[in-house]
PDB file of C-alpha atoms in Angstrom:
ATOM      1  CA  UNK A   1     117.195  79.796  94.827  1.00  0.00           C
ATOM      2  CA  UNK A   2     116.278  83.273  96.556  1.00  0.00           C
ATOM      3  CA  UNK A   3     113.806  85.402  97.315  1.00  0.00           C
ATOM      4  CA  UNK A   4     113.486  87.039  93.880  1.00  0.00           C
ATOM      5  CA  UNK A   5     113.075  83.958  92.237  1.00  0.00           C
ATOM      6  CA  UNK A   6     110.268  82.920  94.576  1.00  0.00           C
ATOM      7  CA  UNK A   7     108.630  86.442  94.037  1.00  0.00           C
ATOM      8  CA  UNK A   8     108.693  85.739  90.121  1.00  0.00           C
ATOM      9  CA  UNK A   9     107.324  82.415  90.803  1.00  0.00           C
ATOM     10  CA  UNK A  10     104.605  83.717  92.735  1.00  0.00           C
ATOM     11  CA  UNK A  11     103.666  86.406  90.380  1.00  0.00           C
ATOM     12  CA  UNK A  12     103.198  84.296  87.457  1.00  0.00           C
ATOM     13  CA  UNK A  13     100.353  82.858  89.133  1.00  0.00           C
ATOM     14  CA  UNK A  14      98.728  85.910  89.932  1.00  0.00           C
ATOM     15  CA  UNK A  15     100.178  86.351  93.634  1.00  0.00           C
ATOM     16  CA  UNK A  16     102.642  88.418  95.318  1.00  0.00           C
ATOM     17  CA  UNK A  17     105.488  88.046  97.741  1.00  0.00           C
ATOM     18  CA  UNK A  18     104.219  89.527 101.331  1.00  0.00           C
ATOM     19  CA  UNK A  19     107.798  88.943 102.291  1.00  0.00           C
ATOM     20  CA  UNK A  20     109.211  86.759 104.741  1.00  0.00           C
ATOM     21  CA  UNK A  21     110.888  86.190 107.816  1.00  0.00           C
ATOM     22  CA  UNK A  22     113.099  83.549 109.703  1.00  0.00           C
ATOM     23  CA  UNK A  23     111.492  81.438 112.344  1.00  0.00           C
ATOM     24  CA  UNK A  24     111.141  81.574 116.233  1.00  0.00           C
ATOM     25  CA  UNK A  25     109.976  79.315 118.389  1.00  0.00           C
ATOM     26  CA  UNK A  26     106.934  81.689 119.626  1.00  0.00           C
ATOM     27  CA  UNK A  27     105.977  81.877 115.782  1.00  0.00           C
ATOM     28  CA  UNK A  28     104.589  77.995 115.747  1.00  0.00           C
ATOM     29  CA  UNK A  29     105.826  77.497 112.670  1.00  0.00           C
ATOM     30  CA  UNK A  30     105.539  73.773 111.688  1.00  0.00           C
ATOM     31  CA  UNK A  31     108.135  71.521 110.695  1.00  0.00           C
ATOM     32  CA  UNK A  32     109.185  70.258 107.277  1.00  0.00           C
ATOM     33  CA  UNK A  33     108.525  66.867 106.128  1.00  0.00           C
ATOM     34  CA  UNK A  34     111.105  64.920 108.137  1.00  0.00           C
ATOM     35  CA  UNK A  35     110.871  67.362 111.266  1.00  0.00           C
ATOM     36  CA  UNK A  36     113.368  69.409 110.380  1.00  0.00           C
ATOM     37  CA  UNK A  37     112.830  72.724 111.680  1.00  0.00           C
ATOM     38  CA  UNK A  38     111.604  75.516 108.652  1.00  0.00           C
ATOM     39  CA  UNK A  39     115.005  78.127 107.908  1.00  0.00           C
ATOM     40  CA  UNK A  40     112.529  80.575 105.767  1.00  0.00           C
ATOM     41  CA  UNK A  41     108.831  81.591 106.119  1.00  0.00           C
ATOM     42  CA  UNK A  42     107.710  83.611 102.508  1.00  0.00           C
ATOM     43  CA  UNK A  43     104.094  84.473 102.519  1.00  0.00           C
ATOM     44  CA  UNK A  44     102.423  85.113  99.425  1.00  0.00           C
ATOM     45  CA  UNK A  45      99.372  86.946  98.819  1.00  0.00           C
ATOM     46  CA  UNK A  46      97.266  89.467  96.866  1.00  0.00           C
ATOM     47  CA  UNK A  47      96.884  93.193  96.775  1.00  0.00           C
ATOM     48  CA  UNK A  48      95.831  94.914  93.829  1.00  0.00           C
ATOM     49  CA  UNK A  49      94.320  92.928  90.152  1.00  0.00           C
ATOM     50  CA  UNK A  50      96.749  90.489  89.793  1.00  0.00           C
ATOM     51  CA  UNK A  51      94.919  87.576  91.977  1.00  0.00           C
ATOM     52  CA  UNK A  52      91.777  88.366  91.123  1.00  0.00           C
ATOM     53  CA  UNK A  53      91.962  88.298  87.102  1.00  0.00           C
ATOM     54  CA  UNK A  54      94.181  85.243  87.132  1.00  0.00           C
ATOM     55  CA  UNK A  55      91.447  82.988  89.394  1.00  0.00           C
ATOM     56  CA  UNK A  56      88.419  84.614  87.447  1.00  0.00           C
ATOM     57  CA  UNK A  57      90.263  83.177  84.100  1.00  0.00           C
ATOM     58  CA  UNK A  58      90.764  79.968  85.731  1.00  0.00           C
ATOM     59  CA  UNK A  59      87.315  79.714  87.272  1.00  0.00           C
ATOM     60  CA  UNK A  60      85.017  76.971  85.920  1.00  0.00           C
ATOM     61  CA  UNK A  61      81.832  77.020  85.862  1.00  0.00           C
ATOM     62  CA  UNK A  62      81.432  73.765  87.946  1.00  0.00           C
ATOM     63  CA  UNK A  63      80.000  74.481  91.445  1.00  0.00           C
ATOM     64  CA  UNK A  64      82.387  74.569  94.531  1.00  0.00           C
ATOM     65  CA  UNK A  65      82.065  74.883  97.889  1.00  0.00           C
ATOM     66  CA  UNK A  66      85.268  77.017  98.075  1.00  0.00           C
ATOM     67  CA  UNK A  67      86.414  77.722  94.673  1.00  0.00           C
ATOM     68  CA  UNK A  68      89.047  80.574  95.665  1.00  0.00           C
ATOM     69  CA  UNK A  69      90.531  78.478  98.608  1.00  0.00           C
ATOM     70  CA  UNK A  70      90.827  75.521  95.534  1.00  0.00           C
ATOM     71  CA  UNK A  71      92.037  77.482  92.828  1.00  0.00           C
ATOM     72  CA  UNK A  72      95.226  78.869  95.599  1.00  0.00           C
ATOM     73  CA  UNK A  73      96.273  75.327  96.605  1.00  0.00           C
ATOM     74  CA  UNK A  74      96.214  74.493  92.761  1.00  0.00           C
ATOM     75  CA  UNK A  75      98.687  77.452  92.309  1.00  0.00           C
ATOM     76  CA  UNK A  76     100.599  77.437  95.105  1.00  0.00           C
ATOM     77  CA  UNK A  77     101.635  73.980  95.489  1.00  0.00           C
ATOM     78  CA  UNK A  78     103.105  73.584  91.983  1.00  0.00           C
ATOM     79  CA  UNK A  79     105.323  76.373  93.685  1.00  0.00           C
ATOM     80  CA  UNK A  80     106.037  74.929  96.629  1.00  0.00           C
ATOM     81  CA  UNK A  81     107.268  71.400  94.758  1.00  0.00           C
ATOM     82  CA  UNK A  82     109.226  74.251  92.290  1.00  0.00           C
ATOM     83  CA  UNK A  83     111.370  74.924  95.160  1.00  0.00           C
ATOM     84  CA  UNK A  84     111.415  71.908  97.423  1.00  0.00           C
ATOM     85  CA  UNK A  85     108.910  73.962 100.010  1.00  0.00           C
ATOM     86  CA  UNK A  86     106.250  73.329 102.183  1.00  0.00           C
ATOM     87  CA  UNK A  87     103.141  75.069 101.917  1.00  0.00           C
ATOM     88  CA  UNK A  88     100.200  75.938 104.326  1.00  0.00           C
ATOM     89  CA  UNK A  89      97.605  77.676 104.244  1.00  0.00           C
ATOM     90  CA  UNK A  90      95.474  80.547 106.883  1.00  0.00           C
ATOM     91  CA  UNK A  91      91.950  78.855 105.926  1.00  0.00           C
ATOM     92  CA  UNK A  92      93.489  74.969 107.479  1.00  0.00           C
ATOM     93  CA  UNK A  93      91.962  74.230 110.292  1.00  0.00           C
ATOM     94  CA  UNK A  94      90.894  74.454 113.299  1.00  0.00           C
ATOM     95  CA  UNK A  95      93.318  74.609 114.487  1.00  0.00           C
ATOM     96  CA  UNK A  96      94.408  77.613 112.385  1.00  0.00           C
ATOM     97  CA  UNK A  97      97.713  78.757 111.453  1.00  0.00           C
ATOM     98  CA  UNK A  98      99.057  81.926 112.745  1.00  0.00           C
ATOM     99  CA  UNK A  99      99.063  83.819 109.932  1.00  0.00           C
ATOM    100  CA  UNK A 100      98.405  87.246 111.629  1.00  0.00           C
ATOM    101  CA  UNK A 101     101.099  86.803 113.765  1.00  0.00           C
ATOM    102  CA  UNK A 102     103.421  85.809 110.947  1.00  0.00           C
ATOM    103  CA  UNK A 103     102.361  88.812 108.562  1.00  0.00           C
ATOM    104  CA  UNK A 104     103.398  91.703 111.194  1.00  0.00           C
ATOM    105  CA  UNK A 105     106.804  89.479 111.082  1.00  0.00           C
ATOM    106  CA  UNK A 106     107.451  89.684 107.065  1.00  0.00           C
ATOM    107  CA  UNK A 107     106.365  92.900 106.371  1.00  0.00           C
ATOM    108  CA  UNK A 108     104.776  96.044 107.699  1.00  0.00           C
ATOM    109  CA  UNK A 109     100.882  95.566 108.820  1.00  0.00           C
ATOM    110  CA  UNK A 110      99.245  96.363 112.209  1.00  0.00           C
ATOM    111  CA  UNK A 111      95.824  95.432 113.083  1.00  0.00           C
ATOM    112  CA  UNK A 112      93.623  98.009 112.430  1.00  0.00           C
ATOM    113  CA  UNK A 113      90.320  99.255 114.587  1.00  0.00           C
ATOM    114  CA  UNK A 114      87.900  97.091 112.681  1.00  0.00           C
ATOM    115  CA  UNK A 115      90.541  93.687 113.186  1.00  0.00           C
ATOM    116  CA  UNK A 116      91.762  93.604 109.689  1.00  0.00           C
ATOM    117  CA  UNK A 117      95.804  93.873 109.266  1.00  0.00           C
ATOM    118  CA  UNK A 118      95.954  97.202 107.825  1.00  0.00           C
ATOM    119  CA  UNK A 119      99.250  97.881 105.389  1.00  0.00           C
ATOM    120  CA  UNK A 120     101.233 100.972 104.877  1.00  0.00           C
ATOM    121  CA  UNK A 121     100.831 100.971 101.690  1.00  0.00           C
ATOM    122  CA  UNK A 122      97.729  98.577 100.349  1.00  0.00           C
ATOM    123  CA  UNK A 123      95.314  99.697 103.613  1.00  0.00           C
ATOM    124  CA  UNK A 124      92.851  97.162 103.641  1.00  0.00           C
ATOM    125  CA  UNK A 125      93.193  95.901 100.562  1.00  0.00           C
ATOM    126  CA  UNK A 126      95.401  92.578 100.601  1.00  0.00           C
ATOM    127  CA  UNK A 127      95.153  89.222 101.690  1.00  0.00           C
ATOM    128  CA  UNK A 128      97.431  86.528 102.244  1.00  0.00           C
ATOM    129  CA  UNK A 129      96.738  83.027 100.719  1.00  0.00           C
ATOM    130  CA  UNK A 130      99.505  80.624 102.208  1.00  0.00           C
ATOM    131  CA  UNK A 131     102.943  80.158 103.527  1.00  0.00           C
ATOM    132  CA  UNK A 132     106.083  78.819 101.892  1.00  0.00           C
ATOM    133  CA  UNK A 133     108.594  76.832 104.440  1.00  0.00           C
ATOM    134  CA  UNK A 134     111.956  76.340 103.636  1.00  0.00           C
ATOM    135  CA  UNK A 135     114.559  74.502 105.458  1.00  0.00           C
ATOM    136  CA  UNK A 136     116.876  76.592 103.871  1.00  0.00           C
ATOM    137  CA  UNK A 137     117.699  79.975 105.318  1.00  0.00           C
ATOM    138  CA  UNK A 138     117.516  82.511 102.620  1.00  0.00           C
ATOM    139  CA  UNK A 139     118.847  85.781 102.410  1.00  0.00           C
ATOM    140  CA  UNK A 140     115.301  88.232 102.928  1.00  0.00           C
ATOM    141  CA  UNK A 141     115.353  92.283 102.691  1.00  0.00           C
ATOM    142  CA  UNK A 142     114.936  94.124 106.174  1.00  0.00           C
ATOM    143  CA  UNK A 143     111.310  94.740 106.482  1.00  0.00           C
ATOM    144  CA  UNK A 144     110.625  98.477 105.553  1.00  0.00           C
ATOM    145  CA  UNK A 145     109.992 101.173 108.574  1.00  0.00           C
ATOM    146  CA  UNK A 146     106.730 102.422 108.677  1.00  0.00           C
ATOM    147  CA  UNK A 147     104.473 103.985 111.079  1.00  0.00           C
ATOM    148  CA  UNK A 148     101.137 102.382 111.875  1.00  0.00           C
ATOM    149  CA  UNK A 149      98.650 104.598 109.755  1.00  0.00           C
ATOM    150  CA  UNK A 150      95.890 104.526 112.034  1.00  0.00           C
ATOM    151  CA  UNK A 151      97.757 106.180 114.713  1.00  0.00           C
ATOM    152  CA  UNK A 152      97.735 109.285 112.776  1.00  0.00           C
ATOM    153  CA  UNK A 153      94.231 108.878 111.636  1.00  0.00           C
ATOM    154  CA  UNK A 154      92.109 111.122 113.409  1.00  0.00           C
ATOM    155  CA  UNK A 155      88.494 110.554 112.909  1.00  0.00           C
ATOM    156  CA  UNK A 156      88.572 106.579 112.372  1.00  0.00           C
ATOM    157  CA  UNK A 157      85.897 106.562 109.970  1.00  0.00           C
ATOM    158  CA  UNK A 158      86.003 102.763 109.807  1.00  0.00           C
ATOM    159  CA  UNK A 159      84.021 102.282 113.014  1.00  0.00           C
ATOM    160  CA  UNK A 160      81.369 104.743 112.002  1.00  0.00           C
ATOM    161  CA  UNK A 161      80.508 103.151 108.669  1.00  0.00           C
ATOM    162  CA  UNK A 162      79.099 100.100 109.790  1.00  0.00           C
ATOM    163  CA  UNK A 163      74.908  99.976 109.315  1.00  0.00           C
ATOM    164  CA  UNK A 164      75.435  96.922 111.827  1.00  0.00           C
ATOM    165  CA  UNK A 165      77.724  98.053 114.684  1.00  0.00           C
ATOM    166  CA  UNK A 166      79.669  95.131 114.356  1.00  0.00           C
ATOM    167  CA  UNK A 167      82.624  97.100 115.859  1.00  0.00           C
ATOM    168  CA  UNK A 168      80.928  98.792 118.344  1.00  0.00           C
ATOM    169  CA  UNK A 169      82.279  96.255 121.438  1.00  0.00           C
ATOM    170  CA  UNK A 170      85.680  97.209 120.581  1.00  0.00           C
ATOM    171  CA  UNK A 171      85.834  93.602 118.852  1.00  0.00           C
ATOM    172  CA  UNK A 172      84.329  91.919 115.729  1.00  0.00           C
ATOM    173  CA  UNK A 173      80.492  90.468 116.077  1.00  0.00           C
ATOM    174  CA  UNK A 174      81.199  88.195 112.966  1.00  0.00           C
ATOM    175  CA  UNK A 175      77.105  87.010 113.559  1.00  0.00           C
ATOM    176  CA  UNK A 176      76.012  90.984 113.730  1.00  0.00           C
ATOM    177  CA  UNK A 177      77.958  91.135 110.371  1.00  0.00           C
ATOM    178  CA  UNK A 178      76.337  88.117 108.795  1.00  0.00           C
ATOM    179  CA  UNK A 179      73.109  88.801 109.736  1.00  0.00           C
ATOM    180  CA  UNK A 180      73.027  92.537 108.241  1.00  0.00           C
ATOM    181  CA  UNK A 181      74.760  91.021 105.554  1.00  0.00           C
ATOM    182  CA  UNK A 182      72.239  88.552 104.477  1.00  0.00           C
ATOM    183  CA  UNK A 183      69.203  90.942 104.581  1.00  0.00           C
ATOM    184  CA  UNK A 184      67.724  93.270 102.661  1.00  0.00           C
ATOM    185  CA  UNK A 185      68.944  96.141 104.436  1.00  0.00           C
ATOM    186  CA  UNK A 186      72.482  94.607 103.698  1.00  0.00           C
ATOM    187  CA  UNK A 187      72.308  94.714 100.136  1.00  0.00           C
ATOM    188  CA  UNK A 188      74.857  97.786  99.890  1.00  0.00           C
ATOM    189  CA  UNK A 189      77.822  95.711 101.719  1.00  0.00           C
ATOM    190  CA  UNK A 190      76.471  92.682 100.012  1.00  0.00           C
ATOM    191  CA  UNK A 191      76.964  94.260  96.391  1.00  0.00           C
ATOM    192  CA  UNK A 192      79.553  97.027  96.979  1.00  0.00           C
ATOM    193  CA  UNK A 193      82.230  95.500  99.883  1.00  0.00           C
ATOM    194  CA  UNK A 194      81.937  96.040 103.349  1.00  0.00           C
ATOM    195  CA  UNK A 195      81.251  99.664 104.409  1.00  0.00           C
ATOM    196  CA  UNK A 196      83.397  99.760 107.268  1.00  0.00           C
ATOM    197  CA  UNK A 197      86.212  98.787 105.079  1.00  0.00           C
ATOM    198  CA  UNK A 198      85.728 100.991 102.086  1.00  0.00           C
ATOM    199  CA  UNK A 199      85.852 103.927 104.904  1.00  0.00           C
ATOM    200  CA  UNK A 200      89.572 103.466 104.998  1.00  0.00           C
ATOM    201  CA  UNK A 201      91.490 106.328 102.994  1.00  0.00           C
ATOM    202  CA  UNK A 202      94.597 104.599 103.235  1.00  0.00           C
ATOM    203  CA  UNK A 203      95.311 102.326  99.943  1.00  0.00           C
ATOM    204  CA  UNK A 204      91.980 103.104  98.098  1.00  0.00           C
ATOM    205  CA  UNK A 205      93.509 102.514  94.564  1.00  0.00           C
ATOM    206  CA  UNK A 206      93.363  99.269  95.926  1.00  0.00           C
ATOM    207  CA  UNK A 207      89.783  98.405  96.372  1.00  0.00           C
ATOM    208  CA  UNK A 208      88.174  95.042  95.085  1.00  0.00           C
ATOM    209  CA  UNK A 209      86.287  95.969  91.908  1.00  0.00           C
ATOM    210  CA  UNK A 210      82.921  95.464  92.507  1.00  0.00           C
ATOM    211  CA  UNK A 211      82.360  92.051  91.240  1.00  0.00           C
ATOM    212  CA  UNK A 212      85.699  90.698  93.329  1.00  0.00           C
ATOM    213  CA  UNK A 213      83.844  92.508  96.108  1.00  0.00           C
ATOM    214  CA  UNK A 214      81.161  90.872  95.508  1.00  0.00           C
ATOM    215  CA  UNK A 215      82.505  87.293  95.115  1.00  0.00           C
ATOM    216  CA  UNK A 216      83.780  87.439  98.767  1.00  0.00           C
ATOM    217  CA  UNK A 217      81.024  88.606 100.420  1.00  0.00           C
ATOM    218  CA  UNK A 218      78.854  85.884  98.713  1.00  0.00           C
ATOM    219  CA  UNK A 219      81.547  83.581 100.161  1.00  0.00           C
ATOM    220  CA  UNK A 220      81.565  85.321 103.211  1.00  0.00           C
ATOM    221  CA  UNK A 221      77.566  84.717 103.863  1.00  0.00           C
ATOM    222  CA  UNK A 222      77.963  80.782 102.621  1.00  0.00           C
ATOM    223  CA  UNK A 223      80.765  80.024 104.541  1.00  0.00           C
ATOM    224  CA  UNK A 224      81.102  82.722 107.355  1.00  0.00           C
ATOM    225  CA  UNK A 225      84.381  83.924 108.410  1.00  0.00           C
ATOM    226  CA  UNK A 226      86.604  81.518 106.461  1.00  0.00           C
ATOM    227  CA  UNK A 227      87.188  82.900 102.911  1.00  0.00           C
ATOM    228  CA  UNK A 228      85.644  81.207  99.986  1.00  0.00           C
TER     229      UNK A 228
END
């Protein structure tokens, strides 16, 4: 087993490998079954089609509360049991796992003005879905140098794009969002993706299509801030 396999693994389900580190104890990283301490954290994740047109393919047309959050355990655990892992997941909870803390660990993402990790490469336009845990301490690639591309961003058009100021403390109103969001005057974030993120310039091949877009922002009113 290494970290190539795992990344083939992952992408035949429609995710990606968003690399991986070795634990600390400051990471509060959870055990393995048996309380062994974890050797190897790999994160997997989405950026790009992939994720999107393997869950829409799977989707039925039965109604669930979380259908995206379902459809990644039954992908991702098949996985983990592939490789003798241990999987978790950012949307368990409360409490949640650390998952923010463990991305700028595996691979290069900072947050960004609006909150969101932003990547070097992807902008805003990735997520991660869940955590692999080995006992086994694999071999991993250094994580690439990059510089943080807001620093170098002048004008921060992210914070200006918002119809609902939900940046304008300095930190998320998640309620400003949802109400905006939900009303008429929304109907532009609620359709098209979130304003403030589509300002980015960084990774803009990325973008959701619109009906991905679309799928998580319906989530996003039914459920809040945990992902649908």
């Amino acid at each position: 087993m290494d970290i190539a396999q795992i990344a083939a693994a992952l992408r035949s389900v429609g995710l990606l490998s968003r690399g991986g580190f070795h634990p600390r104890p400051e990471d509060r990283v959870p055990p393995m079954p048996g309380g062994r301490a974890a050797g190897t954290v790999v994160l997997a994740g989405n950026a790009g089609p992939s994720m999107w047109e393997a869950f829409r393919s799977a989707l039925t047309a039965a109604t669930r509360s979380h259908p995206l959050n379902d459809w990644t355990r039954s992908v991702l655990q098949p996985v983990a049991e592939k490789f003798g892992a241990r999987v978790l997941y950012p949307f368990e909870g409360p409490p949640y796992h650390p998952f923010q803390r463990w991305a700028q660990r595996a691979e290069p993402v900072w947050p960004s003005p609006i909150g969101t990790l932003i990547h070097s490469d992807y902008g805003l336009w990735h997520a991660y879905r869940g955590a692999l845990l080995f006992a086994e301490t694999l071999l991993l690639p250094p994580v690439p140098t990059r510089r943080r591309p807001c620093d170098t961003c002048v004008d921060k058009p992210c914070l200006g794009s918002c119809p609902a100021q939900a940046f304008k403390s300095g930190a998320y109103d998640v309620a400003r969002c949802l109400h905006h969001v939900g009303r008429a005057s929304g109907e532009e974030c609620r359709h098209g993706g979130c304003l403030a993120r589509r300002a980015c310039p960084v990774g803009r091949q990325y973008q959701y299509s619109p009906k991905q877009a679309r799928f998580h922002m319906t989530a996003f009113l039914r459920n809040g801030n945990r992902e649908g």
